[in-house]
XYZ file of C-alpha atoms in Angstrom:
256
model
C -174.550 -153.120 -47.617
C -174.800 -151.398 -44.259
C -175.802 -147.719 -44.186
C -172.390 -146.598 -42.927
C -170.702 -148.483 -45.739
C -173.124 -146.968 -48.237
C -172.422 -143.443 -47.031
C -168.698 -144.047 -47.408
C -168.975 -145.536 -50.887
C -171.779 -144.021 -52.988
C -169.729 -144.654 -56.114
C -172.752 -145.614 -58.234
C -175.682 -143.336 -59.082
C -178.101 -145.843 -57.523
C -176.229 -145.684 -54.238
C -176.192 -141.889 -54.349
C -179.926 -141.769 -55.070
C -180.668 -144.242 -52.305
C -178.532 -142.269 -49.856
C -180.240 -138.980 -50.647
C -183.738 -140.469 -50.589
C -183.093 -141.546 -47.004
C -181.805 -138.101 -46.110
C -184.793 -136.147 -47.431
C -187.069 -134.994 -44.630
C -190.680 -135.531 -45.599
C -193.410 -133.456 -43.977
C -196.860 -135.017 -44.031
C -199.231 -132.363 -42.634
C -199.723 -128.602 -42.563
C -199.148 -128.673 -38.796
C -195.781 -130.354 -39.307
C -194.893 -127.775 -41.948
C -195.648 -125.003 -39.463
C -193.429 -126.694 -36.868
C -190.674 -127.045 -39.467
C -190.797 -123.326 -40.292
C -190.588 -122.425 -36.611
C -187.606 -124.747 -36.150
C -185.780 -123.368 -39.182
C -186.417 -119.859 -37.902
C -184.297 -120.476 -34.808
C -180.989 -122.029 -35.909
C -178.443 -122.584 -33.136
C -175.495 -122.352 -35.534
C -174.839 -122.264 -39.294
C -177.500 -124.540 -40.822
C -177.856 -125.393 -44.521
C -181.286 -126.067 -46.023
C -181.362 -127.585 -49.511
C -184.020 -128.954 -51.850
C -184.005 -132.087 -53.993
C -185.927 -132.130 -57.265
C -185.681 -134.250 -60.399
C -182.932 -132.037 -61.829
C -180.917 -132.391 -58.632
C -181.229 -136.179 -58.753
C -180.066 -136.272 -62.370
C -177.186 -133.959 -61.521
C -175.940 -135.971 -58.562
C -176.124 -139.136 -60.666
C -173.408 -137.588 -62.851
C -171.441 -135.614 -60.260
C -169.976 -136.954 -57.050
C -168.891 -133.455 -55.886
C -172.457 -132.186 -56.260
C -173.765 -135.239 -54.410
C -171.269 -134.587 -51.605
C -172.321 -130.928 -51.373
C -176.044 -131.772 -51.332
C -175.612 -134.624 -48.866
C -173.648 -132.335 -46.542
C -176.686 -130.059 -46.107
C -178.199 -130.189 -42.639
C -181.673 -130.690 -44.106
C -182.958 -131.619 -47.567
C -186.638 -131.220 -48.497
C -188.631 -132.751 -51.353
C -189.294 -130.386 -54.250
C -191.611 -131.181 -57.132
C -193.929 -133.798 -58.575
C -191.056 -135.852 -59.974
C -189.804 -136.552 -56.477
C -193.323 -137.490 -55.391
C -193.350 -140.062 -58.200
C -189.999 -141.418 -57.038
C -191.184 -141.865 -53.462
C -194.399 -143.560 -54.608
C -192.419 -145.958 -56.785
C -190.315 -146.752 -53.708
C -193.561 -147.308 -51.751
C -192.870 -144.377 -49.452
C -195.167 -141.526 -48.501
C -193.910 -138.482 -50.452
C -195.278 -135.906 -48.008
C -195.982 -132.295 -48.894
C -194.304 -130.585 -51.828
C -192.042 -128.142 -49.998
C -190.535 -126.393 -52.986
C -188.270 -123.468 -52.276
C -190.225 -120.980 -54.361
C -193.210 -121.274 -52.024
C -191.392 -122.055 -48.771
C -188.647 -119.419 -48.812
C -190.988 -116.381 -48.615
C -192.490 -117.985 -45.511
C -189.003 -118.421 -44.098
C -188.164 -114.778 -44.782
C -191.176 -113.822 -42.676
C -189.767 -115.953 -39.841
C -186.649 -113.757 -39.843
C -188.394 -110.380 -39.810
C -186.399 -108.058 -37.560
C -183.081 -109.797 -38.195
C -180.475 -109.199 -40.900
C -181.219 -111.019 -44.182
C -178.821 -111.533 -47.099
C -179.689 -112.252 -50.727
C -176.755 -113.603 -52.738
C -177.593 -114.331 -56.351
C -178.912 -113.304 -59.774
C -178.006 -109.859 -61.204
C -179.320 -106.321 -61.378
C -181.942 -104.999 -61.621
C -183.619 -108.174 -60.381
C -181.572 -108.380 -57.204
C -182.637 -104.936 -56.011
C -186.236 -105.599 -56.986
C -186.166 -108.794 -54.935
C -184.743 -106.912 -51.953
C -187.449 -104.283 -52.249
C -190.181 -106.911 -52.369
C -188.688 -108.742 -49.395
C -188.527 -105.559 -47.340
C -192.033 -104.512 -48.338
C -193.932 -107.811 -48.185
C -192.078 -110.282 -45.998
C -189.683 -108.673 -43.526
C -190.318 -104.911 -43.167
C -188.320 -104.738 -39.937
C -185.191 -106.392 -41.320
C -181.959 -104.982 -42.692
C -181.204 -106.490 -46.114
C -177.748 -106.948 -47.629
C -176.973 -108.379 -51.052
C -174.441 -109.438 -53.672
C -174.907 -110.648 -57.238
C -174.429 -114.319 -58.002
C -171.152 -114.238 -59.948
C -168.509 -113.576 -57.298
C -165.836 -115.978 -56.095
C -166.870 -117.955 -53.040
C -164.562 -115.942 -50.797
C -166.578 -112.790 -51.471
C -169.704 -114.380 -49.997
C -167.936 -115.738 -46.943
C -166.350 -112.333 -46.374
C -169.665 -110.520 -46.649
C -171.354 -113.001 -44.332
C -168.632 -112.584 -41.712
C -168.941 -108.799 -42.018
C -172.739 -108.469 -41.823
C -173.560 -111.671 -39.859
C -177.011 -112.179 -41.391
C -179.405 -114.506 -39.606
C -180.731 -115.719 -42.984
C -178.799 -116.139 -46.223
C -180.793 -116.878 -49.378
C -178.657 -118.198 -52.229
C -180.060 -117.821 -55.739
C -177.299 -119.162 -57.945
C -178.697 -122.435 -59.241
C -177.289 -125.933 -58.893
C -174.550 -126.920 -58.207
C -173.014 -123.534 -57.464
C -175.291 -122.600 -54.568
C -174.741 -125.924 -52.791
C -170.985 -125.428 -53.036
C -171.248 -121.874 -51.664
C -173.569 -123.062 -48.875
C -171.048 -125.682 -47.776
C -168.265 -123.080 -47.809
C -170.332 -120.630 -45.745
C -171.165 -123.220 -43.134
C -167.496 -124.189 -42.809
C -166.443 -120.651 -41.790
C -169.455 -119.118 -40.007
C -169.712 -119.480 -36.241
C -172.929 -117.571 -35.493
C -176.543 -118.811 -35.853
C -177.525 -118.536 -39.501
C -179.915 -120.348 -41.827
C -178.346 -120.777 -45.277
C -180.942 -121.628 -47.933
C -180.174 -123.028 -51.384
C -182.924 -121.164 -53.197
C -182.465 -121.857 -56.906
C -184.427 -119.296 -58.916
C -186.138 -117.734 -55.879
C -184.418 -114.336 -56.209
C -185.293 -114.257 -59.914
C -188.922 -114.993 -59.021
C -189.013 -112.313 -56.331
C -187.271 -109.821 -58.618
C -189.665 -110.360 -61.503
C -187.156 -111.881 -63.908
C -188.945 -115.235 -63.982
C -192.748 -115.395 -63.742
C -194.591 -118.072 -61.761
C -196.925 -120.544 -63.411
C -200.682 -120.100 -62.932
C -201.919 -121.611 -59.693
C -203.761 -124.458 -61.437
C -200.498 -125.587 -63.056
C -198.669 -125.449 -59.729
C -201.362 -127.524 -58.050
C -201.114 -130.170 -60.757
C -197.311 -130.283 -60.584
C -196.909 -128.708 -64.029
C -194.846 -125.626 -63.203
C -191.919 -127.251 -64.990
C -193.968 -127.222 -68.238
C -194.711 -123.514 -67.807
C -191.032 -122.746 -67.240
C -190.074 -124.823 -70.284
C -192.532 -122.835 -72.376
C -191.015 -119.566 -71.125
C -187.361 -120.609 -71.620
C -187.337 -123.549 -74.056
C -183.725 -123.223 -75.156
C -182.226 -122.944 -71.668
C -184.436 -125.595 -70.074
C -184.670 -128.120 -72.926
C -181.907 -130.322 -71.527
C -183.285 -130.143 -67.978
C -186.869 -131.060 -68.775
C -187.242 -132.612 -72.239
C -184.158 -134.797 -71.833
C -183.958 -134.818 -68.055
C -187.508 -135.782 -67.094
C -187.620 -139.083 -69.041
C -184.112 -139.867 -67.787
C -185.210 -139.211 -64.212
C -188.258 -141.478 -64.595
C -186.138 -144.252 -66.117
C -183.742 -144.083 -63.195
C -186.607 -143.953 -60.692
C -188.125 -147.125 -62.180
C -184.714 -148.790 -62.140
C -184.109 -147.928 -58.493
C -187.592 -149.148 -57.525
C -187.077 -152.456 -59.322
C -183.737 -152.986 -57.586
C -185.301 -152.331 -54.184
C -187.986 -154.930 -54.861
C -185.503 -157.491 -56.167
């Protein structure tokens, strides 16, 4: 099947996975990461940045609308050790782990001096995240915010009103990808729109980070599962083996 035909079809989870794997931009060196940050810091129009992790791949296997929203992002980066395993099984270099939790604070620094919007989570964590952002990352910026439970039109209206140069969405999948696509469809000014997952919760102190040694070994998911076993049981205990099974299946089909 030709790539154009694949992009039009994508009716099977294997086709959707294959399509997204090809879309993910892999960064191999620290120098390339620095160049990427500089490029993202100067968007020439509305630009959506998303991240693909094992949970995202499982989700798009079951949801064509989520796949369409994620595929419509202007850039997708690899997030997590599960995705590194997938790329290795496909005999591709996985590149650096550019997870949003570590990358987004660096992006916020790139936008210091310009308006920044946080849309997501709830109080008091939202205000705590804003305070941390203003204190640690962008002291010269004006911050605007909204909690993560409004209708989509509220976010597009606020963005049109304040015209932030950076919008960080912290609503979780698939909601944030849907909102990101809606924002890009109506905004006309330069703006980086980031699908940030739990980033606002992390910045606001609602969700703690794993110890550094666990992050380096790709085990932050295990730490999060230990902190929230009931909420994350389906994602990790059920989802991780399912992701690996699908990854092995896709790799075997590619080698066939």
